[in-house]
Tab-separated table of N, CA and C in Angstrom:
chain	number	residue	atom	x	y	z
A	620	MET	N	-13.195	-80.417	102.752
A	620	MET	CA	-13.110	-79.022	102.391
A	620	MET	C	-11.782	-78.420	102.856
A	621	ALA	N	-11.339	-78.829	104.048
A	621	ALA	CA	-10.074	-78.319	104.566
A	621	ALA	C	-8.916	-78.763	103.680
A	622	ASP	N	-9.004	-79.983	103.132
A	622	ASP	CA	-7.951	-80.468	102.240
A	622	ASP	C	-7.868	-79.622	100.977
A	623	LEU	N	-9.013	-79.221	100.442
A	623	LEU	CA	-9.052	-78.379	99.246
A	623	LEU	C	-8.466	-77.001	99.534
A	624	GLU	N	-8.796	-76.443	100.694
A	624	GLU	CA	-8.233	-75.144	101.080
A	624	GLU	C	-6.722	-75.238	101.260
A	625	GLU	N	-6.263	-76.338	101.842
A	625	GLU	CA	-4.821	-76.535	102.036
A	625	GLU	C	-4.112	-76.669	100.693
A	626	LEU	N	-4.709	-77.407	99.756
A	626	LEU	CA	-4.134	-77.548	98.422
A	626	LEU	C	-4.062	-76.188	97.730
A	627	SER	N	-5.128	-75.413	97.834
A	627	SER	CA	-5.137	-74.068	97.243
A	627	SER	C	-4.035	-73.210	97.835
A	628	ARG	N	-3.883	-73.252	99.134
A	628	ARG	CA	-2.837	-72.487	99.821
A	628	ARG	C	-1.451	-72.909	99.332
A	629	GLU	N	-1.252	-74.210	99.161
A	629	GLU	CA	0.044	-74.726	98.692
A	629	GLU	C	0.343	-74.267	97.256
A	630	ILE	N	-0.666	-74.277	96.398
A	630	ILE	CA	-0.478	-73.826	95.007
A	630	ILE	C	-0.097	-72.351	94.998
A	631	ILE	N	-0.808	-71.542	95.787
A	631	ILE	CA	-0.517	-70.109	95.855
A	631	ILE	C	0.898	-69.873	96.365
A	632	LEU	N	1.279	-70.559	97.437
A	632	LEU	CA	2.626	-70.378	97.993
A	632	LEU	C	3.708	-70.876	97.045
A	633	ASP	N	3.443	-71.964	96.327
A	633	ASP	CA	4.414	-72.476	95.362
A	633	ASP	C	4.683	-71.447	94.265
A	634	HIS	N	3.616	-70.840	93.746
A	634	HIS	CA	3.783	-69.840	92.692
A	634	HIS	C	4.396	-68.546	93.234
A	635	TYR	N	4.191	-68.259	94.508
A	635	TYR	CA	4.801	-67.077	95.114
A	635	TYR	C	6.302	-67.303	95.326
A	636	ARG	N	6.648	-68.476	95.822
A	636	ARG	CA	8.058	-68.782	96.102
A	636	ARG	C	8.862	-69.060	94.834
A	637	SER	N	8.239	-69.671	93.847
A	637	SER	CA	8.898	-70.028	92.589
A	637	SER	C	8.047	-69.545	91.415
A	638	PRO	N	8.024	-68.227	91.205
A	638	PRO	CA	7.146	-67.701	90.148
A	638	PRO	C	7.558	-68.185	88.766
A	639	ARG	N	6.560	-68.468	87.954
A	639	ARG	CA	6.795	-68.907	86.583
A	639	ARG	C	6.908	-67.676	85.681
A	640	ASN	N	7.668	-67.813	84.620
A	640	ASN	CA	7.811	-66.780	83.586
A	640	ASN	C	8.267	-65.436	84.165
A	641	ARG	N	9.141	-65.487	85.142
A	641	ARG	CA	9.653	-64.268	85.784
A	641	ARG	C	10.708	-63.647	84.881
A	642	GLY	N	10.694	-62.339	84.765
A	642	GLY	CA	11.696	-61.622	83.993
A	642	GLY	C	11.057	-60.582	83.109
A	643	GLU	N	11.807	-60.159	82.098
A	643	GLU	CA	11.294	-59.156	81.175
A	643	GLU	C	11.828	-59.453	79.783
A	644	LEU	N	10.964	-59.322	78.794
A	644	LEU	CA	11.369	-59.496	77.402
A	644	LEU	C	11.871	-58.169	76.864
A	645	GLU	N	12.774	-58.244	75.915
A	645	GLU	CA	13.319	-57.025	75.323
A	645	GLU	C	12.208	-56.245	74.613
A	646	SER	N	12.197	-54.936	74.871
A	646	SER	CA	11.154	-54.090	74.304
A	646	SER	C	11.780	-52.997	73.437
A	647	PRO	N	11.411	-52.889	72.160
A	647	PRO	CA	10.685	-53.856	71.351
A	647	PRO	C	11.539	-55.094	71.078
A	648	PRO	N	10.995	-56.161	70.646
A	648	PRO	CA	9.676	-56.334	70.045
A	648	PRO	C	8.548	-56.506	71.057
A	649	ALA	N	8.864	-56.771	72.328
A	649	ALA	CA	7.802	-56.998	73.308
A	649	ALA	C	7.096	-55.687	73.641
A	650	HIS	N	5.826	-55.816	73.986
A	650	HIS	CA	5.046	-54.679	74.477
A	650	HIS	C	5.078	-54.754	75.997
A	651	ARG	N	5.296	-53.622	76.642
A	651	ARG	CA	5.425	-53.571	78.098
A	651	ARG	C	4.231	-52.834	78.685
A	652	VAL	N	3.670	-53.386	79.746
A	652	VAL	CA	2.545	-52.754	80.433
A	652	VAL	C	2.744	-52.926	81.940
A	653	GLU	N	2.344	-51.907	82.687
A	653	GLU	CA	2.498	-51.939	84.138
A	653	GLU	C	1.141	-51.817	84.812
A	654	GLY	N	1.014	-52.473	85.932
A	654	GLY	CA	-0.179	-52.353	86.757
A	654	GLY	C	0.234	-52.019	88.172
A	655	PHE	N	-0.570	-51.214	88.838
A	655	PHE	CA	-0.250	-50.784	90.197
A	655	PHE	C	-1.521	-50.737	91.027
A	656	ASN	N	-1.451	-51.263	92.230
A	656	ASN	CA	-2.566	-51.210	93.163
A	656	ASN	C	-2.206	-50.239	94.279
A	657	PRO	N	-2.727	-49.010	94.225
A	657	PRO	CA	-2.362	-48.007	95.227
A	657	PRO	C	-2.841	-48.344	96.638
A	658	LEU	N	-3.810	-49.240	96.771
A	658	LEU	CA	-4.317	-49.594	98.099
A	658	LEU	C	-3.289	-50.345	98.935
A	659	CYS	N	-2.455	-51.162	98.256
A	659	CYS	CA	-1.497	-51.962	99.025
A	659	CYS	C	-0.074	-51.884	98.490
A	660	GLY	N	0.127	-51.224	97.347
A	660	GLY	CA	1.468	-51.075	96.806
A	660	GLY	C	1.911	-52.189	95.876
A	661	ASP	N	1.041	-53.143	95.582
A	661	ASP	CA	1.393	-54.201	94.630
A	661	ASP	C	1.652	-53.596	93.260
A	662	GLU	N	2.651	-54.131	92.582
A	662	GLU	CA	2.900	-53.704	91.212
A	662	GLU	C	3.286	-54.901	90.368
A	663	VAL	N	2.922	-54.813	89.093
A	663	VAL	CA	3.235	-55.879	88.154
A	663	VAL	C	3.680	-55.239	86.850
A	664	VAL	N	4.675	-55.858	86.235
A	664	VAL	CA	5.144	-55.445	84.917
A	664	VAL	C	5.034	-56.669	84.017
A	665	ILE	N	4.328	-56.506	82.920
A	665	ILE	CA	4.156	-57.611	81.984
A	665	ILE	C	4.750	-57.188	80.653
A	666	SER	N	5.609	-58.020	80.117
A	666	SER	CA	6.079	-57.805	78.750
A	666	SER	C	5.572	-58.986	77.934
A	667	LEU	N	4.970	-58.657	76.790
A	667	LEU	CA	4.317	-59.703	76.011
A	667	LEU	C	4.589	-59.532	74.525
A	668	ILE	N	4.580	-60.651	73.846
A	668	ILE	CA	4.731	-60.668	72.395
A	668	ILE	C	3.537	-61.417	71.815
A	669	VAL	N	2.812	-60.729	70.932
A	669	VAL	CA	1.693	-61.338	70.221
A	669	VAL	C	2.125	-61.527	68.775
A	670	GLU	N	2.059	-62.764	68.300
A	670	GLU	CA	2.414	-63.091	66.914
A	670	GLU	C	1.334	-64.000	66.332
A	671	ASP	N	0.897	-63.675	65.146
A	671	ASP	CA	-0.082	-64.500	64.426
A	671	ASP	C	-1.315	-64.834	65.275
A	672	GLY	N	-1.800	-63.839	66.029
A	672	GLY	CA	-3.002	-64.035	66.827
A	672	GLY	C	-2.811	-64.846	68.090
A	673	LYS	N	-1.546	-65.100	68.468
A	673	LYS	CA	-1.247	-65.876	69.673
A	673	LYS	C	-0.395	-65.060	70.632
A	674	LEU	N	-0.567	-65.327	71.899
A	674	LEU	CA	0.309	-64.754	72.913
A	674	LEU	C	1.552	-65.638	72.937
A	675	ALA	N	2.502	-65.285	72.067
A	675	ALA	CA	3.666	-66.131	71.830
A	675	ALA	C	4.578	-66.232	73.045
A	676	ASP	N	4.725	-65.121	73.769
A	676	ASP	CA	5.608	-65.136	74.935
A	676	ASP	C	5.193	-64.018	75.877
A	677	LEU	N	5.445	-64.214	77.165
A	677	LEU	CA	5.265	-63.156	78.134
A	677	LEU	C	6.122	-63.431	79.345
A	678	LYS	N	6.523	-62.354	79.985
A	678	LYS	CA	7.296	-62.421	81.222
A	678	LYS	C	6.640	-61.482	82.220
A	679	ILE	N	6.784	-61.834	83.490
A	679	ILE	CA	6.160	-61.097	84.575
A	679	ILE	C	7.236	-60.584	85.517
A	680	GLY	N	7.094	-59.335	85.933
A	680	GLY	CA	7.958	-58.753	86.947
A	680	GLY	C	7.100	-58.008	87.946
A	681	GLY	N	7.739	-57.398	88.917
A	681	GLY	CA	7.023	-56.600	89.901
A	681	GLY	C	7.218	-57.132	91.298
A	682	SER	N	6.469	-56.553	92.219
A	682	SER	CA	6.570	-56.956	93.617
A	682	SER	C	5.223	-56.740	94.287
A	683	GLY	N	5.031	-57.437	95.385
A	683	GLY	CA	3.788	-57.287	96.119
A	683	GLY	C	3.504	-58.493	96.982
A	684	CYS	N	2.267	-58.582	97.410
A	684	CYS	CA	1.861	-59.651	98.317
A	684	CYS	C	1.820	-61.005	97.607
A	685	SER	N	1.665	-62.047	98.395
A	685	SER	CA	1.649	-63.398	97.834
A	685	SER	C	0.483	-63.598	96.871
A	686	ILE	N	-0.648	-62.947	97.120
A	686	ILE	CA	-1.805	-63.117	96.237
A	686	ILE	C	-1.523	-62.487	94.873
A	687	SER	N	-1.041	-61.256	94.847
A	687	SER	CA	-0.806	-60.589	93.557
A	687	SER	C	0.280	-61.286	92.755
A	688	GLN	N	1.338	-61.688	93.408
A	688	GLN	CA	2.462	-62.281	92.692
A	688	GLN	C	2.181	-63.722	92.266
A	689	SER	N	1.484	-64.486	93.097
A	689	SER	CA	1.138	-65.853	92.682
A	689	SER	C	0.070	-65.825	91.599
A	690	SER	N	-0.849	-64.861	91.657
A	690	SER	CA	-1.855	-64.739	90.608
A	690	SER	C	-1.193	-64.425	89.273
A	691	ALA	N	-0.189	-63.544	89.291
A	691	ALA	CA	0.543	-63.217	88.067
A	691	ALA	C	1.257	-64.446	87.515
A	692	SER	N	1.868	-65.223	88.390
A	692	SER	CA	2.563	-66.434	87.967
A	692	SER	C	1.585	-67.459	87.397
A	693	LEU	N	0.493	-67.688	88.096
A	693	LEU	CA	-0.530	-68.617	87.617
A	693	LEU	C	-1.095	-68.163	86.274
A	694	MET	N	-1.344	-66.859	86.157
A	694	MET	CA	-1.867	-66.310	84.913
A	694	MET	C	-0.897	-66.552	83.765
A	695	SER	N	0.385	-66.267	84.001
A	695	SER	CA	1.370	-66.411	82.928
A	695	SER	C	1.431	-67.840	82.421
A	696	SER	N	1.348	-68.792	83.323
A	696	SER	CA	1.359	-70.202	82.918
A	696	SER	C	0.108	-70.574	82.140
A	697	ALA	N	-1.019	-69.995	82.523
A	697	ALA	CA	-2.293	-70.348	81.905
A	697	ALA	C	-2.475	-69.751	80.514
A	698	VAL	N	-1.883	-68.577	80.251
A	698	VAL	CA	-2.177	-67.881	78.997
A	698	VAL	C	-1.088	-68.006	77.937
A	699	LYS	N	0.107	-68.299	78.335
A	699	LYS	CA	1.230	-68.347	77.398
A	699	LYS	C	0.980	-69.395	76.308
A	700	GLY	N	1.075	-68.959	75.055
A	700	GLY	CA	0.896	-69.852	73.925
A	700	GLY	C	-0.540	-69.960	73.424
A	701	LYS	N	-1.477	-69.372	74.139
A	701	LYS	CA	-2.884	-69.432	73.724
A	701	LYS	C	-3.177	-68.328	72.700
A	702	THR	N	-4.270	-68.503	71.960
A	702	THR	CA	-4.687	-67.458	71.029
A	702	THR	C	-5.177	-66.264	71.842
A	703	VAL	N	-5.175	-65.100	71.220
A	703	VAL	CA	-5.641	-63.894	71.897
A	703	VAL	C	-7.099	-64.060	72.316
A	704	ASP	N	-7.907	-64.689	71.474
A	704	ASP	CA	-9.313	-64.925	71.835
A	704	ASP	C	-9.425	-65.826	73.060
A	705	GLU	N	-8.616	-66.874	73.124
A	705	GLU	CA	-8.628	-67.769	74.286
A	705	GLU	C	-8.187	-67.017	75.540
A	706	VAL	N	-7.195	-66.145	75.400
A	706	VAL	CA	-6.713	-65.359	76.541
A	706	VAL	C	-7.820	-64.432	77.037
A	707	HIS	N	-8.505	-63.748	76.108
A	707	HIS	CA	-9.611	-62.870	76.512
A	707	HIS	C	-10.699	-63.653	77.235
A	708	GLN	N	-10.997	-64.855	76.762
A	708	GLN	CA	-12.015	-65.683	77.414
A	708	GLN	C	-11.564	-66.088	78.816
A	709	LEU	N	-10.290	-66.428	78.967
A	709	LEU	CA	-9.768	-66.810	80.274
A	709	LEU	C	-9.779	-65.619	81.234
A	710	ILE	N	-9.441	-64.439	80.737
A	710	ILE	CA	-9.507	-63.225	81.556
A	710	ILE	C	-10.942	-63.022	82.042
A	711	HIS	N	-11.893	-63.145	81.128
A	711	HIS	CA	-13.308	-62.980	81.467
A	711	HIS	C	-13.742	-64.004	82.525
A	712	THR	N	-13.350	-65.246	82.348
A	712	THR	CA	-13.719	-66.307	83.288
A	712	THR	C	-13.090	-66.071	84.654
A	713	PHE	N	-11.800	-65.721	84.661
A	713	PHE	CA	-11.121	-65.487	85.938
A	713	PHE	C	-11.744	-64.316	86.688
A	714	LYS	N	-11.972	-63.216	85.976
A	714	LYS	CA	-12.566	-62.052	86.619
A	714	LYS	C	-14.000	-62.352	87.067
A	715	GLY	N	-14.691	-63.227	86.348
A	715	GLY	CA	-16.009	-63.672	86.787
A	715	GLY	C	-15.923	-64.426	88.099
A	716	MET	N	-14.906	-65.266	88.238
A	716	MET	CA	-14.706	-65.998	89.486
A	716	MET	C	-14.417	-65.030	90.632
A	717	MET	N	-13.701	-63.962	90.338
A	717	MET	CA	-13.354	-62.987	91.370
A	717	MET	C	-14.535	-62.096	91.750
A	718	SER	N	-15.578	-62.087	90.936
A	718	SER	CA	-16.744	-61.262	91.252
A	718	SER	C	-17.977	-62.136	91.468
A	719	ILE	N	-17.759	-63.326	91.939
A	719	ILE	CA	-18.815	-64.328	92.067
A	719	ILE	C	-19.957	-63.856	92.964
A	720	HIS	N	-19.682	-62.969	93.894
A	720	HIS	CA	-20.715	-62.509	94.811
A	720	HIS	C	-21.431	-61.261	94.315
A	721	GLU	N	-21.024	-60.748	93.169
A	721	GLU	CA	-21.629	-59.526	92.658
A	721	GLU	C	-22.861	-59.837	91.837
A	722	ALA	N	-23.932	-59.199	92.167
A	722	ALA	CA	-25.127	-59.246	91.337
A	722	ALA	C	-25.229	-57.877	90.667
A	723	LYS	N	-25.729	-57.852	89.451
A	723	LYS	CA	-25.832	-56.606	88.704
A	723	LYS	C	-27.281	-56.383	88.307
A	724	LEU	N	-27.587	-55.143	88.001
A	724	LEU	CA	-28.918	-54.832	87.493
A	724	LEU	C	-28.862	-54.808	85.979
A	725	ASP	N	-29.855	-55.445	85.351
A	725	ASP	CA	-29.915	-55.394	83.896
A	725	ASP	C	-30.585	-54.088	83.468
A	726	LYS	N	-30.768	-53.898	82.169
A	726	LYS	CA	-31.305	-52.640	81.651
A	726	LYS	C	-32.729	-52.359	82.123
A	727	ASP	N	-33.445	-53.399	82.563
A	727	ASP	CA	-34.802	-53.222	83.060
A	727	ASP	C	-34.860	-53.068	84.579
A	728	GLY	N	-33.705	-53.007	85.218
A	728	GLY	CA	-33.655	-52.854	86.666
A	728	GLY	C	-33.832	-54.150	87.426
A	729	GLU	N	-33.807	-55.275	86.715
A	729	GLU	CA	-33.922	-56.585	87.359
A	729	GLU	C	-32.543	-57.072	87.784
A	730	VAL	N	-32.505	-57.806	88.889
A	730	VAL	CA	-31.232	-58.356	89.364
A	730	VAL	C	-30.786	-59.454	88.416
A	731	GLU	N	-29.557	-59.315	87.945
A	731	GLU	CA	-28.964	-60.290	87.033
A	731	GLU	C	-27.904	-61.054	87.810
A	732	GLU	N	-28.126	-62.336	87.984
A	732	GLU	CA	-27.174	-63.157	88.734
A	732	GLU	C	-25.897	-63.338	87.919
A	733	PRO	N	-24.743	-63.415	88.599
A	733	PRO	CA	-23.498	-63.644	87.865
A	733	PRO	C	-23.519	-65.006	87.171
A	734	GLU	N	-22.796	-65.095	86.047
A	734	GLU	CA	-22.782	-66.360	85.328
A	734	GLU	C	-22.047	-67.421	86.128
A	735	GLU	N	-22.463	-68.649	85.938
A	735	GLU	CA	-21.853	-69.787	86.631
A	735	GLU	C	-20.448	-70.009	86.075
A	736	ILE	N	-19.486	-70.181	86.949
A	736	ILE	CA	-18.101	-70.406	86.550
A	736	ILE	C	-17.776	-71.879	86.731
A	737	ASN	N	-17.290	-72.515	85.661
A	737	ASN	CA	-16.871	-73.903	85.738
A	737	ASN	C	-15.413	-73.920	86.193
A	738	LEU	N	-15.197	-74.191	87.465
A	738	LEU	CA	-13.850	-74.153	88.036
A	738	LEU	C	-12.932	-75.208	87.435
A	739	ASP	N	-13.510	-76.297	86.913
A	739	ASP	CA	-12.692	-77.332	86.284
A	739	ASP	C	-11.954	-76.789	85.066
A	740	ASN	N	-12.541	-75.792	84.389
A	740	ASN	CA	-11.897	-75.198	83.207
A	740	ASN	C	-10.727	-74.303	83.579
A	741	LEU	N	-10.613	-73.935	84.853
A	741	LEU	CA	-9.561	-73.011	85.277
A	741	LEU	C	-8.281	-73.705	85.731
A	742	GLY	N	-8.323	-74.993	85.964
A	742	GLY	CA	-7.120	-75.698	86.418
A	742	GLY	C	-6.603	-75.108	87.721
A	743	GLU	N	-5.285	-74.870	87.791
A	743	GLU	CA	-4.671	-74.333	89.010
A	743	GLU	C	-5.194	-72.955	89.391
A	744	LEU	N	-5.701	-72.211	88.414
A	744	LEU	CA	-6.236	-70.876	88.709
A	744	LEU	C	-7.367	-70.929	89.733
A	745	ALA	N	-8.060	-72.055	89.806
A	745	ALA	CA	-9.153	-72.207	90.768
A	745	ALA	C	-8.652	-72.099	92.208
A	746	ALA	N	-7.347	-72.257	92.418
A	746	ALA	CA	-6.784	-72.120	93.761
A	746	ALA	C	-7.030	-70.730	94.331
A	747	LEU	N	-7.227	-69.755	93.453
A	747	LEU	CA	-7.435	-68.379	93.904
A	747	LEU	C	-8.892	-68.059	94.230
A	748	GLN	N	-9.790	-69.033	94.088
A	748	GLN	CA	-11.208	-68.756	94.333
A	748	GLN	C	-11.483	-68.323	95.767
A	749	GLY	N	-10.679	-68.760	96.712
A	749	GLY	CA	-10.872	-68.383	98.112
A	749	GLY	C	-10.652	-66.905	98.383
A	750	VAL	N	-10.006	-66.212	97.452
A	750	VAL	CA	-9.744	-64.783	97.612
A	750	VAL	C	-11.055	-64.004	97.728
A	751	VAL	N	-12.124	-64.486	97.097
A	751	VAL	CA	-13.393	-63.749	97.131
A	751	VAL	C	-13.952	-63.615	98.552
A	752	LYS	N	-13.459	-64.428	99.476
A	752	LYS	CA	-13.878	-64.300	100.874
A	752	LYS	C	-13.303	-63.044	101.511
A	753	PHE	N	-12.291	-62.472	100.869
A	753	PHE	CA	-11.608	-61.297	101.389
A	753	PHE	C	-11.647	-60.200	100.321
A	754	PRO	N	-12.753	-59.471	100.249
A	754	PRO	CA	-12.952	-58.518	99.146
A	754	PRO	C	-11.798	-57.540	98.921
A	755	VAL	N	-11.112	-57.152	99.978
A	755	VAL	CA	-10.008	-56.206	99.817
A	755	VAL	C	-8.849	-56.828	99.033
A	756	ARG	N	-8.783	-58.160	98.972
A	756	ARG	CA	-7.690	-58.850	98.275
A	756	ARG	C	-8.017	-59.149	96.812
A	757	ILE	N	-9.249	-58.915	96.387
A	757	ILE	CA	-9.631	-59.191	94.997
A	757	ILE	C	-8.808	-58.337	94.038
A	758	LYS	N	-8.556	-57.076	94.400
A	758	LYS	CA	-7.730	-56.219	93.541
A	758	LYS	C	-6.311	-56.766	93.412
A	759	CYS	N	-5.819	-57.406	94.454
A	759	CYS	CA	-4.492	-58.030	94.398
A	759	CYS	C	-4.494	-59.165	93.371
A	760	ALA	N	-5.535	-59.995	93.420
A	760	ALA	CA	-5.614	-61.159	92.539
A	760	ALA	C	-5.843	-60.773	91.085
A	761	THR	N	-6.554	-59.675	90.847
A	761	THR	CA	-6.892	-59.298	89.466
A	761	THR	C	-5.918	-58.293	88.856
A	762	LEU	N	-4.957	-57.817	89.617
A	762	LEU	CA	-4.019	-56.801	89.121
A	762	LEU	C	-3.335	-57.222	87.823
A	763	SER	N	-2.726	-58.379	87.797
A	763	SER	CA	-2.009	-58.825	86.600
A	763	SER	C	-2.971	-59.102	85.445
A	764	TRP	N	-4.172	-59.564	85.744
A	764	TRP	CA	-5.163	-59.843	84.712
A	764	TRP	C	-5.623	-58.552	84.032
A	765	ASN	N	-5.816	-57.510	84.846
A	765	ASN	CA	-6.191	-56.212	84.279
A	765	ASN	C	-5.053	-55.639	83.433
A	766	ALA	N	-3.824	-55.801	83.902
A	766	ALA	CA	-2.667	-55.317	83.140
A	766	ALA	C	-2.535	-56.078	81.823
A	767	LEU	N	-2.728	-57.389	81.856
A	767	LEU	CA	-2.660	-58.181	80.631
A	767	LEU	C	-3.732	-57.743	79.649
A	768	SER	N	-4.941	-57.542	80.146
A	768	SER	CA	-6.036	-57.091	79.290
A	768	SER	C	-5.701	-55.755	78.638
A	769	GLN	N	-5.160	-54.834	79.431
A	769	GLN	CA	-4.743	-53.534	78.905
A	769	GLN	C	-3.655	-53.699	77.847
A	770	GLY	N	-2.682	-54.556	78.126
A	770	GLY	CA	-1.604	-54.793	77.170
A	770	GLY	C	-2.103	-55.355	75.857
A	771	LEU	N	-3.035	-56.296	75.920
A	771	LEU	CA	-3.600	-56.873	74.691
A	771	LEU	C	-4.376	-55.829	73.901
A	772	GLU	N	-5.106	-54.964	74.613
A	772	GLU	CA	-5.835	-53.876	73.930
A	772	GLU	C	-4.860	-52.919	73.236
A	773	GLU	N	-3.770	-52.593	73.921
A	773	GLU	CA	-2.775	-51.686	73.339
A	773	GLU	C	-2.111	-52.296	72.114
A	774	VAL	N	-1.785	-53.573	72.189
A	774	VAL	CA	-1.183	-54.262	71.041
A	774	VAL	C	-2.147	-54.250	69.859
A	775	ALA	N	-3.416	-54.558	70.135
A	775	ALA	CA	-4.428	-54.591	69.065
A	775	ALA	C	-4.614	-53.210	68.428
A	776	ALA	N	-4.463	-52.150	69.257
A	776	ALA	CA	-4.635	-50.791	68.759
A	776	ALA	C	-3.357	-50.225	68.150
A	777	GLY	N	-2.265	-51.005	68.255
A	777	GLY	CA	-0.986	-50.553	67.705
A	777	GLY	C	-0.308	-49.478	68.524
A	778	VAL	N	-0.635	-49.408	69.815
A	778	VAL	CA	-0.049	-48.393	70.704
A	778	VAL	C	1.369	-48.762	71.065
């Protein structure tokens, strides 16, 4: 178990020290969206291009803690080139992993257990699963994912 935690730590630090897809695309044609976490000051800027139903390109900017910035880097690597539907599914899966301890009430007031997350489908993104042990850091890990989701919604709405 310690080896797995060490590997996760190394993946997070690698993406923090050498972020993937860093920069900004020219806007337009890229759509630009910003995310900010007022609790700790993390910020992310995502510029993305959606063409023919695919996330053709995206770049990540911003500043913040190692969790927020490595999560943004990991996210950019995982979603670039995928269809918008695949990206939405990955966002849903990742956010499910980040809320693994949350139980919800269904419409009848019964406790609804969170859906099982297959970590094998997440690849390197699974390195961030340890963040759930520190609830205050979950917002750091999901910041870029929420911004990406917002950006995709804006693109779809023609904003």
